[in-house]
Every structure is written in C-alpha cells, then in structure tokens.
C-alpha cells in the first residue's frame, strides 16, 4: 500500500498556560527576552480572553476536518499540525510524519496572503525539516484569491451585516507588518487588497475600507492605517455602525478575541459606533473544503 499524503497545517502558535507566556514571547522575539512588564502586559491580554488562546484546538479541528474531507474524496491523507512559535513546533510535526512513514507532503500556512516575513518563514521551517527526514514537501504559496475562501468570508460578512442593517460599512483587517517589507516588493499588501475587493464584491458591500491591526511596538514603523485610527476616521465620516471583517486570519485567537473583540469594541463603544465582527472561519465545513482543495491540487503530480 502506498504511503498516505501528509498534510501539514501550520499556524502561529500560542502559550498553553499563562506561565508559558514569557517563553512564548521570547520565541516570537527571536530569543530576546522581553521585559517583565511587557510579559505581564501580554499575560493580561490572555487573561481577558479567558486565560488561553483557542488557536491550537481550532487548528487541530481544521486538520482533522481536512483529513476527513480528503478521505471522502478518495485521497489517502494524514494530517499534522505544526506551530511557528509554540509546541507542537513545525519540526516536531514533520518528525511525526516521518515516524508514520509519510514520504510526500503538502504544507499550508494558515495565513492566506503571502509575505516573506510570515508565510515565508513557515515554509522555510517546513522545507528544512522535510529535507532532514527525506520527505518531499510542497508548500502552498498563497491562496488569497481562492473562490471558496472568498465565498466563505463573504458568507460570514453577510451574517454580521444582517445583525446591523444592510447598509453598514465594513472595515477589512489583517495583521500589520513592519513597513520595510515594502522595500522587498513583498506581495502582502496587494494580496490583502485583492482579497478585500473580492469579498466586498461577493457580499455587495459599500462603503468599505482596509486597515491593519495588532502592530507591535518594535521601534520601527509598521504598515497602516491602524484599525483604531480607521474606526475614529469612519466615525468622523458619519458612519454609525461598522462590521470588522478580518481577512488575514482564519481562526479565533488573541488578535481576534482581544484586539478586535475587546480593544476595538471598547473604542467603538466610546465613539458611539455599533460594531459587529464577522465570525472566524475556524473549522466551518466551507473552509475545510477550501483547505482540502488546496491540499489536493498541490499534491497533484
Ligand atoms: O492566539 C494566540 O495566542 C496567538 C495570536 C497571534 C497570531 C499572530 C499572527 C501574526 N503575527 C504576525 C507578525 C508578528 C510580528 C511580531 C509579532 C508579535 C506578536 C506578539 C504576540 C503575537 N504576535 Fe504575531 N500573532 C499573534 C501573537 N507578530 C503575542 C508579541 C506581543 C506583541 O507585540 O503584541 C513582532 C515580533 C518582534 O517583536 O520581533 C512581526 C503576523 C501574523 C499573521 C500571520 C500568521 O498567522 O502567521 C504577520 C495569530
């Protein structure tokens, strides 16, 4: 019997407990320990979302869903979850594949728009680990324009708008990155705009804007405009309600549950703006079908 196709889903990673926040933050910073004050500040954000992020659990549910969807289409597959900044790390997931006898695999970073700084580093980790185990791996580069992905986002957006009124304006968001990625001709910003345009057209939205969220304080400029400034701006322009629709994230986690649901919502309340967030794709059947399609297409000879 031929060995199953390995499907590696890769996501950012999150601390398992509040005690792990310091080590996690140090890993994100490339091994440089943050100040005790900054660790405590981050810990407080996790406390505000219930003490831990649901990211690993959701990524595991997505992986189980993809495996089932591929098997249902006659593709013998086995799925694995690897994280960038916390256990189970990408290298551990690839080692598990090798132990299971997987010789060919597809890797999908759960970040739809490509940046060398984000998706590029997932791919580097997966490729290096696969080479060490003699596994042939294909990495899916970007899927910001996948029709099923666009439709799944448009459906969540529609549901959120129906809670406010059909004429509601929308702010699409994604994680910011340092502005220096522009000097690399990085496709990230263009792909974000492209996804936003497609979702706006599919859902028949007007007016809409795009804003970045979750920028870090690293001492260098990050891509803007920031979501909080965009909220002030649309309020100034006369909007009275708004749907925030994250197009760069595919799961509930800290940046959605805190940065939008707590921080942005608080500002909206202070401004007198009604805010709804489009639900995350998580392990919704429509999104699982997208991941299965990406895996199947990339695995094709
Ligand atoms: O739920 C969770 O526990 C994980 C939430 C989480 C996600 C996420 C996604 C992205 N990040 C991206 C880039 C950066 C860059 C830095 C950076 C820093 C942090 C910190 C936390 C954090 N990120 Fe993150 N990110 C998540 C969490 N991120 C916590 C550290 C505290 C802070 O600054 O807020 C700056 C690194 C440095 O300091 O050198 C750059 C990008 C994504 C979206 C793509 C992806 O999911 O991979 C890009 C989820």
mmCIF file with all atom_site columns, N, CA and C and ligand atoms in Angstrom, residues 12-15 24-25 28-29 32 42 45-46 53 55 111 117-118 122 175 177-178 216 218 222 249 253-255, ligand 1:
data_model
loop_
_atom_site.group_PDB
_atom_site.id
_atom_site.type_symbol
_atom_site.label_atom_id
_atom_site.label_alt_id
_atom_site.label_comp_id
_atom_site.label_asym_id
_atom_site.label_entity_id
_atom_site.label_seq_id
_atom_site.pdbx_PDB_ins_code
_atom_site.Cartn_x
_atom_site.Cartn_y
_atom_site.Cartn_z
_atom_site.occupancy
_atom_site.B_iso_or_equiv
_atom_site.pdbx_formal_charge
_atom_site.auth_seq_id
_atom_site.auth_comp_id
_atom_site.auth_asym_id
_atom_site.auth_atom_id
_atom_site.pdbx_PDB_model_num
ATOM   1   N  N   . UNK A 1 12  ? 0.384  30.077 13.906 1.00 0.00 ? 12  UNK A N   1
ATOM   2   C  CA  . UNK A 1 12  ? 1.316  30.937 14.638 1.00 0.00 ? 12  UNK A CA  1
ATOM   3   C  C   . UNK A 1 12  ? 1.811  30.319 15.942 1.00 0.00 ? 12  UNK A C   1
ATOM   4   N  N   . UNK A 1 13  ? 0.893  29.660 16.680 1.00 0.00 ? 13  UNK A N   1
ATOM   5   C  CA  . UNK A 1 13  ? 1.242  29.115 17.985 1.00 0.00 ? 13  UNK A CA  1
ATOM   6   C  C   . UNK A 1 13  ? 0.794  30.038 19.098 1.00 0.00 ? 13  UNK A C   1
ATOM   7   N  N   . UNK A 1 14  ? 0.506  29.454 20.244 1.00 0.00 ? 14  UNK A N   1
ATOM   8   C  CA  . UNK A 1 14  ? 0.066  30.253 21.386 1.00 0.00 ? 14  UNK A CA  1
ATOM   9   C  C   . UNK A 1 14  ? 0.518  29.564 22.666 1.00 0.00 ? 14  UNK A C   1
ATOM   10  N  N   . UNK A 1 15  ? 0.689  30.320 23.751 1.00 0.00 ? 15  UNK A N   1
ATOM   11  C  CA  . UNK A 1 15  ? 1.144  29.702 25.001 1.00 0.00 ? 15  UNK A CA  1
ATOM   12  C  C   . UNK A 1 15  ? 0.063  28.806 25.581 1.00 0.00 ? 15  UNK A C   1
ATOM   13  N  N   . UNK A 1 24  ? 7.084  31.970 25.347 1.00 0.00 ? 24  UNK A N   1
ATOM   14  C  CA  . UNK A 1 24  ? 6.439  32.177 24.041 1.00 0.00 ? 24  UNK A CA  1
ATOM   15  C  C   . UNK A 1 24  ? 6.855  33.533 23.455 1.00 0.00 ? 24  UNK A C   1
ATOM   16  N  N   . UNK A 1 25  ? 6.786  34.560 24.276 1.00 0.00 ? 25  UNK A N   1
ATOM   17  C  CA  . UNK A 1 25  ? 7.109  35.918 23.830 1.00 0.00 ? 25  UNK A CA  1
ATOM   18  C  C   . UNK A 1 25  ? 8.592  35.983 23.425 1.00 0.00 ? 25  UNK A C   1
ATOM   19  N  N   . UNK A 1 28  ? 8.940  34.480 19.991 1.00 0.00 ? 28  UNK A N   1
ATOM   20  C  CA  . UNK A 1 28  ? 8.476  35.413 18.952 1.00 0.00 ? 28  UNK A CA  1
ATOM   21  C  C   . UNK A 1 28  ? 9.559  36.454 18.649 1.00 0.00 ? 28  UNK A C   1
ATOM   22  N  N   . UNK A 1 29  ? 10.276 36.867 19.704 1.00 0.00 ? 29  UNK A N   1
ATOM   23  C  CA  . UNK A 1 29  ? 11.288 37.906 19.545 1.00 0.00 ? 29  UNK A CA  1
ATOM   24  C  C   . UNK A 1 29  ? 12.645 37.328 19.134 1.00 0.00 ? 29  UNK A C   1
ATOM   25  N  N   . UNK A 1 32  ? 15.206 36.906 22.125 1.00 0.00 ? 32  UNK A N   1
ATOM   26  C  CA  . UNK A 1 32  ? 15.484 38.047 23.031 1.00 0.00 ? 32  UNK A CA  1
ATOM   27  C  C   . UNK A 1 32  ? 14.355 38.138 24.059 1.00 0.00 ? 32  UNK A C   1
ATOM   28  N  N   . UNK A 1 42  ? 1.236  41.239 28.276 1.00 0.00 ? 42  UNK A N   1
ATOM   29  C  CA  . UNK A 1 42  ? 0.717  40.217 27.353 1.00 0.00 ? 42  UNK A CA  1
ATOM   30  C  C   . UNK A 1 42  ? -0.142 39.195 28.115 1.00 0.00 ? 42  UNK A C   1
ATOM   31  N  N   . UNK A 1 45  ? -3.551 40.311 28.540 1.00 0.00 ? 45  UNK A N   1
ATOM   32  C  CA  . UNK A 1 45  ? -4.419 40.158 27.351 1.00 0.00 ? 45  UNK A CA  1
ATOM   33  C  C   . UNK A 1 45  ? -4.974 38.732 27.279 1.00 0.00 ? 45  UNK A C   1
ATOM   34  N  N   . UNK A 1 46  ? -4.120 37.743 27.599 1.00 0.00 ? 46  UNK A N   1
ATOM   35  C  CA  . UNK A 1 46  ? -4.630 36.359 27.589 1.00 0.00 ? 46  UNK A CA  1
ATOM   36  C  C   . UNK A 1 46  ? -5.680 36.170 28.680 1.00 0.00 ? 46  UNK A C   1
ATOM   37  N  N   . UNK A 1 53  ? -5.482 31.027 24.552 1.00 0.00 ? 53  UNK A N   1
ATOM   38  C  CA  . UNK A 1 53  ? -5.989 31.163 23.188 1.00 0.00 ? 53  UNK A CA  1
ATOM   39  C  C   . UNK A 1 53  ? -6.551 29.824 22.695 1.00 0.00 ? 53  UNK A C   1
ATOM   40  N  N   . UNK A 1 55  ? -6.333 28.843 19.704 1.00 0.00 ? 55  UNK A N   1
ATOM   41  C  CA  . UNK A 1 55  ? -5.744 28.620 18.375 1.00 0.00 ? 55  UNK A CA  1
ATOM   42  C  C   . UNK A 1 55  ? -5.333 27.169 18.103 1.00 0.00 ? 55  UNK A C   1
ATOM   43  N  N   . UNK A 1 111 ? -2.329 31.313 6.742  1.00 0.00 ? 111 UNK A N   1
ATOM   44  C  CA  . UNK A 1 111 ? -2.267 32.764 6.543  1.00 0.00 ? 111 UNK A CA  1
ATOM   45  C  C   . UNK A 1 111 ? -2.438 32.939 5.033  1.00 0.00 ? 111 UNK A C   1
ATOM   46  N  N   . UNK A 1 117 ? 7.962  37.581 5.291  1.00 0.00 ? 117 UNK A N   1
ATOM   47  C  CA  . UNK A 1 117 ? 8.181  37.623 6.735  1.00 0.00 ? 117 UNK A CA  1
ATOM   48  C  C   . UNK A 1 117 ? 7.260  36.664 7.496  1.00 0.00 ? 117 UNK A C   1
ATOM   49  N  N   . UNK A 1 118 ? 6.078  36.402 6.973  1.00 0.00 ? 118 UNK A N   1
ATOM   50  C  CA  . UNK A 1 118 ? 5.192  35.495 7.702  1.00 0.00 ? 118 UNK A CA  1
ATOM   51  C  C   . UNK A 1 118 ? 5.168  34.121 7.037  1.00 0.00 ? 118 UNK A C   1
ATOM   52  N  N   . UNK A 1 122 ? 7.247  30.180 7.632  1.00 0.00 ? 122 UNK A N   1
ATOM   53  C  CA  . UNK A 1 122 ? 6.625  28.858 7.830  1.00 0.00 ? 122 UNK A CA  1
ATOM   54  C  C   . UNK A 1 122 ? 7.221  27.877 6.811  1.00 0.00 ? 122 UNK A C   1
ATOM   55  N  N   . UNK A 1 175 ? -3.242 41.403 9.960  1.00 0.00 ? 175 UNK A N   1
ATOM   56  C  CA  . UNK A 1 175 ? -2.120 41.726 10.844 1.00 0.00 ? 175 UNK A CA  1
ATOM   57  C  C   . UNK A 1 175 ? -1.156 42.678 10.130 1.00 0.00 ? 175 UNK A C   1
ATOM   58  N  N   . UNK A 1 177 ? 2.531  44.447 9.451  1.00 0.00 ? 177 UNK A N   1
ATOM   59  C  CA  . UNK A 1 177 ? 3.931  44.003 9.434  1.00 0.00 ? 177 UNK A CA  1
ATOM   60  C  C   . UNK A 1 177 ? 4.807  45.249 9.338  1.00 0.00 ? 177 UNK A C   1
ATOM   61  N  N   . UNK A 1 178 ? 6.073  45.150 9.674  1.00 0.00 ? 178 UNK A N   1
ATOM   62  C  CA  . UNK A 1 178 ? 6.945  46.318 9.548  1.00 0.00 ? 178 UNK A CA  1
ATOM   63  C  C   . UNK A 1 178 ? 6.959  46.848 8.107  1.00 0.00 ? 178 UNK A C   1
ATOM   64  N  N   . UNK A 1 216 ? 3.041  45.633 16.485 1.00 0.00 ? 216 UNK A N   1
ATOM   65  C  CA  . UNK A 1 216 ? 3.822  45.563 17.734 1.00 0.00 ? 216 UNK A CA  1
ATOM   66  C  C   . UNK A 1 216 ? 4.607  46.856 17.922 1.00 0.00 ? 216 UNK A C   1
ATOM   67  N  N   . UNK A 1 218 ? 7.859  47.821 18.157 1.00 0.00 ? 218 UNK A N   1
ATOM   68  C  CA  . UNK A 1 218 ? 9.226  47.316 17.984 1.00 0.00 ? 218 UNK A CA  1
ATOM   69  C  C   . UNK A 1 218 ? 10.209 48.443 17.684 1.00 0.00 ? 218 UNK A C   1
ATOM   70  N  N   . UNK A 1 222 ? 5.316  50.458 11.236 1.00 0.00 ? 222 UNK A N   1
ATOM   71  C  CA  . UNK A 1 222 ? 4.547  49.309 10.748 1.00 0.00 ? 222 UNK A CA  1
ATOM   72  C  C   . UNK A 1 222 ? 3.517  49.811 9.726  1.00 0.00 ? 222 UNK A C   1
ATOM   73  N  N   . UNK A 1 249 ? -6.831 36.344 8.893  1.00 0.00 ? 249 UNK A N   1
ATOM   74  C  CA  . UNK A 1 249 ? -6.857 35.313 9.936  1.00 0.00 ? 249 UNK A CA  1
ATOM   75  C  C   . UNK A 1 249 ? -7.948 34.306 9.603  1.00 0.00 ? 249 UNK A C   1
ATOM   76  N  N   . UNK A 1 253 ? -8.344 33.693 17.822 1.00 0.00 ? 253 UNK A N   1
ATOM   77  C  CA  . UNK A 1 253 ? -7.135 33.684 18.646 1.00 0.00 ? 253 UNK A CA  1
ATOM   78  C  C   . UNK A 1 253 ? -6.991 35.063 19.252 1.00 0.00 ? 253 UNK A C   1
ATOM   79  N  N   . UNK A 1 254 ? -5.857 35.289 19.907 1.00 0.00 ? 254 UNK A N   1
ATOM   80  C  CA  . UNK A 1 254 ? -5.678 36.531 20.667 1.00 0.00 ? 254 UNK A CA  1
ATOM   81  C  C   . UNK A 1 254 ? -5.928 37.793 19.832 1.00 0.00 ? 254 UNK A C   1
ATOM   82  N  N   . UNK A 1 255 ? -5.422 37.804 18.602 1.00 0.00 ? 255 UNK A N   1
ATOM   83  C  CA  . UNK A 1 255 ? -5.516 39.030 17.800 1.00 0.00 ? 255 UNK A CA  1
ATOM   84  C  C   . UNK A 1 255 ? -6.962 39.338 17.361 1.00 0.00 ? 255 UNK A C   1
HETATM 85  O  O1  . LIG B 2 .   ? -3.748 33.354 19.957 1.00 0.00 ? 1   LIG B O1  1
HETATM 86  C  C1  . LIG B 2 .   ? -2.520 33.364 20.123 1.00 0.00 ? 1   LIG B C1  1
HETATM 87  O  O2  . LIG B 2 .   ? -2.002 33.055 21.211 1.00 0.00 ? 1   LIG B O2  1
HETATM 88  C  C2  . LIG B 2 .   ? -1.613 33.782 19.006 1.00 0.00 ? 1   LIG B C2  1
HETATM 89  C  C3  . LIG B 2 .   ? -2.049 35.123 18.459 1.00 0.00 ? 1   LIG B C3  1
HETATM 90  C  C4  . LIG B 2 .   ? -1.161 35.673 17.339 1.00 0.00 ? 1   LIG B C4  1
HETATM 91  C  C5  . LIG B 2 .   ? -1.370 35.496 15.998 1.00 0.00 ? 1   LIG B C5  1
HETATM 92  C  C6  . LIG B 2 .   ? -0.375 36.276 15.308 1.00 0.00 ? 1   LIG B C6  1
HETATM 93  C  C7  . LIG B 2 .   ? -0.300 36.363 13.938 1.00 0.00 ? 1   LIG B C7  1
HETATM 94  C  C8  . LIG B 2 .   ? 0.620  37.097 13.250 1.00 0.00 ? 1   LIG B C8  1
HETATM 95  N  N1  . LIG B 2 .   ? 1.694  37.774 13.787 1.00 0.00 ? 1   LIG B N1  1
HETATM 96  C  C9  . LIG B 2 .   ? 2.390  38.359 12.775 1.00 0.00 ? 1   LIG B C9  1
HETATM 97  C  C10 . LIG B 2 .   ? 3.548  39.102 12.894 1.00 0.00 ? 1   LIG B C10 1
HETATM 98  C  C11 . LIG B 2 .   ? 4.127  39.479 14.092 1.00 0.00 ? 1   LIG B C11 1
HETATM 99  C  C12 . LIG B 2 .   ? 5.351  40.244 14.217 1.00 0.00 ? 1   LIG B C12 1
HETATM 100 C  C13 . LIG B 2 .   ? 5.595  40.443 15.561 1.00 0.00 ? 1   LIG B C13 1
HETATM 101 C  C14 . LIG B 2 .   ? 4.512  39.802 16.262 1.00 0.00 ? 1   LIG B C14 1
HETATM 102 C  C15 . LIG B 2 .   ? 4.370  39.779 17.646 1.00 0.00 ? 1   LIG B C15 1
HETATM 103 C  C16 . LIG B 2 .   ? 3.374  39.095 18.331 1.00 0.00 ? 1   LIG B C16 1
HETATM 104 C  C17 . LIG B 2 .   ? 3.239  39.045 19.789 1.00 0.00 ? 1   LIG B C17 1
HETATM 105 C  C18 . LIG B 2 .   ? 2.132  38.242 20.081 1.00 0.00 ? 1   LIG B C18 1
HETATM 106 C  C19 . LIG B 2 .   ? 1.604  37.789 18.809 1.00 0.00 ? 1   LIG B C19 1
HETATM 107 N  N2  . LIG B 2 .   ? 2.367  38.327 17.790 1.00 0.00 ? 1   LIG B N2  1
HETATM 108 FE FE1 . LIG B 2 .   ? 2.089  37.993 15.811 1.00 0.00 ? 1   LIG B FE1 1
HETATM 109 N  N3  . LIG B 2 .   ? 0.424  36.893 16.230 1.00 0.00 ? 1   LIG B N3  1
HETATM 110 C  C20 . LIG B 2 .   ? -0.041 36.542 17.483 1.00 0.00 ? 1   LIG B C20 1
HETATM 111 C  C21 . LIG B 2 .   ? 0.513  36.951 18.689 1.00 0.00 ? 1   LIG B C21 1
HETATM 112 N  N4  . LIG B 2 .   ? 3.652  39.225 15.360 1.00 0.00 ? 1   LIG B N4  1
HETATM 113 C  C22 . LIG B 2 .   ? 1.570  37.881 21.441 1.00 0.00 ? 1   LIG B C22 1
HETATM 114 C  C23 . LIG B 2 .   ? 4.166  39.742 20.787 1.00 0.00 ? 1   LIG B C23 1
HETATM 115 C  C24 . LIG B 2 .   ? 3.468  40.819 21.550 1.00 0.00 ? 1   LIG B C24 1
HETATM 116 C  C25 . LIG B 2 .   ? 3.032  41.929 20.656 1.00 0.00 ? 1   LIG B C25 1
HETATM 117 O  O3  . LIG B 2 .   ? 3.877  42.549 20.025 1.00 0.00 ? 1   LIG B O3  1
HETATM 118 O  O4  . LIG B 2 .   ? 1.808  42.110 20.572 1.00 0.00 ? 1   LIG B O4  1
HETATM 119 C  C26 . LIG B 2 .   ? 6.760  41.228 16.194 1.00 0.00 ? 1   LIG B C26 1
HETATM 120 C  C27 . LIG B 2 .   ? 7.905  40.287 16.517 1.00 0.00 ? 1   LIG B C27 1
HETATM 121 C  C28 . LIG B 2 .   ? 9.025  41.044 17.221 1.00 0.00 ? 1   LIG B C28 1
HETATM 122 O  O5  . LIG B 2 .   ? 8.778  41.634 18.279 1.00 0.00 ? 1   LIG B O5  1
HETATM 123 O  O6  . LIG B 2 .   ? 10.136 40.959 16.688 1.00 0.00 ? 1   LIG B O6  1
HETATM 124 C  C29 . LIG B 2 .   ? 6.215  40.722 13.050 1.00 0.00 ? 1   LIG B C29 1
HETATM 125 C  C30 . LIG B 2 .   ? 1.712  38.057 11.526 1.00 0.00 ? 1   LIG B C30 1
HETATM 126 C  C31 . LIG B 2 .   ? 0.617  37.288 11.814 1.00 0.00 ? 1   LIG B C31 1
HETATM 127 C  C32 . LIG B 2 .   ? -0.464 36.766 10.817 1.00 0.00 ? 1   LIG B C32 1
HETATM 128 C  C33 . LIG B 2 .   ? 0.049  35.618 10.032 1.00 0.00 ? 1   LIG B C33 1
HETATM 129 C  C34 . LIG B 2 .   ? 0.140  34.360 10.849 1.00 0.00 ? 1   LIG B C34 1
HETATM 130 O  O7  . LIG B 2 .   ? -0.869 33.967 11.491 1.00 0.00 ? 1   LIG B O7  1
HETATM 131 O  O8  . LIG B 2 .   ? 1.225  33.785 10.860 1.00 0.00 ? 1   LIG B O8  1
HETATM 132 C  C35 . LIG B 2 .   ? 2.135  38.523 10.141 1.00 0.00 ? 1   LIG B C35 1
HETATM 133 C  C36 . LIG B 2 .   ? -2.426 34.654 15.357 1.00 0.00 ? 1   LIG B C36 1
#
